[in-house]
């Protein structure tokens, strides 16, 4: 159990670090599989998830884990987006905070580190995609200066059948 007001440390780790992999798997189980089962149900299989996670990791430039009270509690990554994303952008991906660490500013700390890292790499903006069934994430990104933009690859395909069954993917950008 996490203590209220405990200490938080943000650290960079390799994409394949066990604590990062565990947090991403938990994200998939609590978000993708629960909210969008028809789109992501195939990821319930560990081999399929491992392959998808490895493919995502190839474009990752930075992986962050937040330790709260000495225990891994949150994850975020920065990657090169697919061709077709806004010019000069880097993409925020796999932002996840465990339930016991929410509402403590952990996601804000992770986003601040990603903003600094993107600026250091010469990016002119940050972009991200999320789903319509994640109102808390949508609100949080808005509070951090992200504004809606037209869906870019790969999220643009979620605006057309058969991928639009849950509503269109939502994309956001933040100028740096």
PDB file of C-alpha atoms in Angstrom, residues 42-171:
ATOM      1  CA  UNK A  42      -5.664 -10.422 -29.130  1.00  0.00           C
ATOM      2  CA  UNK A  43      -3.215  -8.841 -26.659  1.00  0.00           C
ATOM      3  CA  UNK A  44      -4.605 -11.027 -23.852  1.00  0.00           C
ATOM      4  CA  UNK A  45      -2.256 -13.713 -25.179  1.00  0.00           C
ATOM      5  CA  UNK A  46       1.173 -13.135 -23.637  1.00  0.00           C
ATOM      6  CA  UNK A  47       3.077 -13.993 -26.856  1.00  0.00           C
ATOM      7  CA  UNK A  48       0.956 -11.522 -28.849  1.00  0.00           C
ATOM      8  CA  UNK A  49       1.423  -8.860 -26.186  1.00  0.00           C
ATOM      9  CA  UNK A  50       5.189  -9.464 -26.071  1.00  0.00           C
ATOM     10  CA  UNK A  51       5.441  -9.050 -29.859  1.00  0.00           C
ATOM     11  CA  UNK A  52       3.326  -5.880 -29.849  1.00  0.00           C
ATOM     12  CA  UNK A  53       5.297  -4.429 -26.931  1.00  0.00           C
ATOM     13  CA  UNK A  54       8.606  -5.172 -28.658  1.00  0.00           C
ATOM     14  CA  UNK A  55       7.386  -3.505 -31.862  1.00  0.00           C
ATOM     15  CA  UNK A  56       6.348  -0.384 -29.935  1.00  0.00           C
ATOM     16  CA  UNK A  57       9.658  -0.319 -28.125  1.00  0.00           C
ATOM     17  CA  UNK A  58      11.694  -0.073 -31.320  1.00  0.00           C
ATOM     18  CA  UNK A  59      10.713   3.595 -31.729  1.00  0.00           C
ATOM     19  CA  UNK A  60      11.039   4.517 -28.035  1.00  0.00           C
ATOM     20  CA  UNK A  61      13.627   7.135 -27.167  1.00  0.00           C
ATOM     21  CA  UNK A  62      13.034   7.317 -23.411  1.00  0.00           C
ATOM     22  CA  UNK A  63      11.198   5.153 -20.881  1.00  0.00           C
ATOM     23  CA  UNK A  64      10.382   6.538 -17.440  1.00  0.00           C
ATOM     24  CA  UNK A  65       9.259   4.753 -14.299  1.00  0.00           C
ATOM     25  CA  UNK A  66       8.017   6.620 -11.250  1.00  0.00           C
ATOM     26  CA  UNK A  67       8.758   4.981  -7.938  1.00  0.00           C
ATOM     27  CA  UNK A  68       6.428   6.020  -5.126  1.00  0.00           C
ATOM     28  CA  UNK A  69       7.648   5.111  -1.665  1.00  0.00           C
ATOM     29  CA  UNK A  70      10.349   3.009  -3.328  1.00  0.00           C
ATOM     30  CA  UNK A  71       7.956   0.914  -5.444  1.00  0.00           C
ATOM     31  CA  UNK A  72       7.268   1.173  -9.206  1.00  0.00           C
ATOM     32  CA  UNK A  73       3.938   2.973  -9.543  1.00  0.00           C
ATOM     33  CA  UNK A  74       3.830   4.680 -12.947  1.00  0.00           C
ATOM     34  CA  UNK A  75       5.208   4.576 -16.483  1.00  0.00           C
ATOM     35  CA  UNK A  76       5.512   6.881 -19.484  1.00  0.00           C
ATOM     36  CA  UNK A  77       7.576   6.821 -22.660  1.00  0.00           C
ATOM     37  CA  UNK A  78       8.652   9.112 -25.468  1.00  0.00           C
ATOM     38  CA  UNK A  79       8.975   7.790 -28.983  1.00  0.00           C
ATOM     39  CA  UNK A  80       9.382   8.758 -32.591  1.00  0.00           C
ATOM     40  CA  UNK A  81       5.870   8.812 -34.067  1.00  0.00           C
ATOM     41  CA  UNK A  82       4.889   7.042 -37.261  1.00  0.00           C
ATOM     42  CA  UNK A  83       5.255   8.765 -40.620  1.00  0.00           C
ATOM     43  CA  UNK A  84       2.348  11.155 -41.063  1.00  0.00           C
ATOM     44  CA  UNK A  85       2.440  12.623 -37.552  1.00  0.00           C
ATOM     45  CA  UNK A  86       2.924  16.394 -37.261  1.00  0.00           C
ATOM     46  CA  UNK A  87       6.373  17.490 -38.403  1.00  0.00           C
ATOM     47  CA  UNK A  88       8.886  17.955 -35.581  1.00  0.00           C
ATOM     48  CA  UNK A  89       6.778  16.058 -33.047  1.00  0.00           C
ATOM     49  CA  UNK A  90       7.690  13.331 -30.613  1.00  0.00           C
ATOM     50  CA  UNK A  91       4.978  11.082 -29.190  1.00  0.00           C
ATOM     51  CA  UNK A  92       3.991  10.443 -25.577  1.00  0.00           C
ATOM     52  CA  UNK A  93       2.969   6.822 -25.125  1.00  0.00           C
ATOM     53  CA  UNK A  94       2.054   4.247 -22.489  1.00  0.00           C
ATOM     54  CA  UNK A  95       1.251   6.692 -19.688  1.00  0.00           C
ATOM     55  CA  UNK A  96      -0.033   4.667 -16.752  1.00  0.00           C
ATOM     56  CA  UNK A  97      -0.316   5.320 -13.021  1.00  0.00           C
ATOM     57  CA  UNK A  98      -1.321   2.546 -10.644  1.00  0.00           C
ATOM     58  CA  UNK A  99      -4.529   3.243  -8.732  1.00  0.00           C
ATOM     59  CA  UNK A 100      -2.780   3.717  -5.378  1.00  0.00           C
ATOM     60  CA  UNK A 101      -0.552   6.473  -6.785  1.00  0.00           C
ATOM     61  CA  UNK A 102      -3.226   8.467  -8.612  1.00  0.00           C
ATOM     62  CA  UNK A 103      -4.167  12.026  -7.674  1.00  0.00           C
ATOM     63  CA  UNK A 104      -0.691  12.628  -6.245  1.00  0.00           C
ATOM     64  CA  UNK A 105       0.846  14.474  -9.203  1.00  0.00           C
ATOM     65  CA  UNK A 106       2.789  11.471 -10.492  1.00  0.00           C
ATOM     66  CA  UNK A 107       1.468  11.757 -14.066  1.00  0.00           C
ATOM     67  CA  UNK A 108       2.264  15.482 -14.019  1.00  0.00           C
ATOM     68  CA  UNK A 109       5.853  14.717 -13.006  1.00  0.00           C
ATOM     69  CA  UNK A 110       6.199  12.143 -15.773  1.00  0.00           C
ATOM     70  CA  UNK A 111       4.780  14.550 -18.381  1.00  0.00           C
ATOM     71  CA  UNK A 112       7.126  17.329 -17.213  1.00  0.00           C
ATOM     72  CA  UNK A 113      10.116  14.999 -17.663  1.00  0.00           C
ATOM     73  CA  UNK A 114       8.899  14.030 -21.149  1.00  0.00           C
ATOM     74  CA  UNK A 115       8.462  17.703 -22.118  1.00  0.00           C
ATOM     75  CA  UNK A 116      12.044  18.437 -21.027  1.00  0.00           C
ATOM     76  CA  UNK A 117      13.367  15.376 -22.860  1.00  0.00           C
ATOM     77  CA  UNK A 118      11.495  16.294 -26.052  1.00  0.00           C
ATOM     78  CA  UNK A 119      12.846  19.862 -25.937  1.00  0.00           C
ATOM     79  CA  UNK A 120      16.369  18.508 -25.380  1.00  0.00           C
ATOM     80  CA  UNK A 121      15.921  16.412 -28.542  1.00  0.00           C
ATOM     81  CA  UNK A 122      14.797  19.442 -30.584  1.00  0.00           C
ATOM     82  CA  UNK A 123      11.130  18.535 -30.862  1.00  0.00           C
ATOM     83  CA  UNK A 124       8.710  21.373 -31.593  1.00  0.00           C
ATOM     84  CA  UNK A 125       5.685  19.578 -30.148  1.00  0.00           C
ATOM     85  CA  UNK A 126       4.473  16.527 -28.304  1.00  0.00           C
ATOM     86  CA  UNK A 127       1.609  14.438 -29.658  1.00  0.00           C
ATOM     87  CA  UNK A 128      -0.376  11.559 -28.222  1.00  0.00           C
ATOM     88  CA  UNK A 129      -3.381   9.406 -28.927  1.00  0.00           C
ATOM     89  CA  UNK A 130      -5.991   8.084 -26.528  1.00  0.00           C
ATOM     90  CA  UNK A 131      -9.423   6.542 -26.690  1.00  0.00           C
ATOM     91  CA  UNK A 132     -12.876   8.007 -26.167  1.00  0.00           C
ATOM     92  CA  UNK A 133     -13.477   5.720 -23.161  1.00  0.00           C
ATOM     93  CA  UNK A 134     -10.723   7.395 -21.129  1.00  0.00           C
ATOM     94  CA  UNK A 135     -12.224  10.709 -19.907  1.00  0.00           C
ATOM     95  CA  UNK A 136      -9.746  11.035 -17.030  1.00  0.00           C
ATOM     96  CA  UNK A 137      -6.811  10.848 -19.429  1.00  0.00           C
ATOM     97  CA  UNK A 138      -8.447  13.311 -21.822  1.00  0.00           C
ATOM     98  CA  UNK A 139      -9.016  15.789 -18.988  1.00  0.00           C
ATOM     99  CA  UNK A 140      -5.485  15.375 -17.637  1.00  0.00           C
ATOM    100  CA  UNK A 141      -3.881  15.992 -21.013  1.00  0.00           C
ATOM    101  CA  UNK A 142      -6.002  19.128 -21.456  1.00  0.00           C
ATOM    102  CA  UNK A 143      -4.840  20.401 -18.069  1.00  0.00           C
ATOM    103  CA  UNK A 144      -1.253  19.986 -19.258  1.00  0.00           C
ATOM    104  CA  UNK A 145      -1.682  22.077 -22.405  1.00  0.00           C
ATOM    105  CA  UNK A 146      -2.489  19.358 -24.928  1.00  0.00           C
ATOM    106  CA  UNK A 147      -5.121  20.414 -27.476  1.00  0.00           C
ATOM    107  CA  UNK A 148      -7.113  18.264 -29.926  1.00  0.00           C
ATOM    108  CA  UNK A 149      -5.614  17.683 -33.376  1.00  0.00           C
ATOM    109  CA  UNK A 150      -6.670  15.584 -36.355  1.00  0.00           C
ATOM    110  CA  UNK A 151      -5.811  11.918 -35.877  1.00  0.00           C
ATOM    111  CA  UNK A 152      -2.419  10.986 -37.321  1.00  0.00           C
ATOM    112  CA  UNK A 153      -1.037   7.503 -38.096  1.00  0.00           C
ATOM    113  CA  UNK A 154      -1.700   4.993 -36.672  1.00  0.00           C
ATOM    114  CA  UNK A 155      -4.691   6.577 -34.892  1.00  0.00           C
ATOM    115  CA  UNK A 156      -6.304   7.845 -38.086  1.00  0.00           C
ATOM    116  CA  UNK A 157      -7.418   4.301 -38.949  1.00  0.00           C
ATOM    117  CA  UNK A 158      -9.575   4.210 -35.796  1.00  0.00           C
ATOM    118  CA  UNK A 159     -11.909   6.750 -37.401  1.00  0.00           C
ATOM    119  CA  UNK A 160     -13.018   4.315 -40.100  1.00  0.00           C
ATOM    120  CA  UNK A 161     -14.865   0.972 -40.021  1.00  0.00           C
ATOM    121  CA  UNK A 162     -14.319  -1.551 -38.592  1.00  0.00           C
ATOM    122  CA  UNK A 163     -11.996   0.155 -36.109  1.00  0.00           C
ATOM    123  CA  UNK A 164     -14.400   2.945 -35.096  1.00  0.00           C
ATOM    124  CA  UNK A 165     -16.714   0.693 -33.060  1.00  0.00           C
ATOM    125  CA  UNK A 166     -15.862   2.571 -29.839  1.00  0.00           C
ATOM    126  CA  UNK A 167     -15.739   5.995 -31.474  1.00  0.00           C
ATOM    127  CA  UNK A 168     -12.805   7.709 -33.133  1.00  0.00           C
ATOM    128  CA  UNK A 169      -9.360   7.802 -31.584  1.00  0.00           C
ATOM    129  CA  UNK A 170      -8.562  11.151 -30.036  1.00  0.00           C
ATOM    130  CA  UNK A 171      -5.244  12.841 -30.740  1.00  0.00           C
TER     131      UNK A 171
END
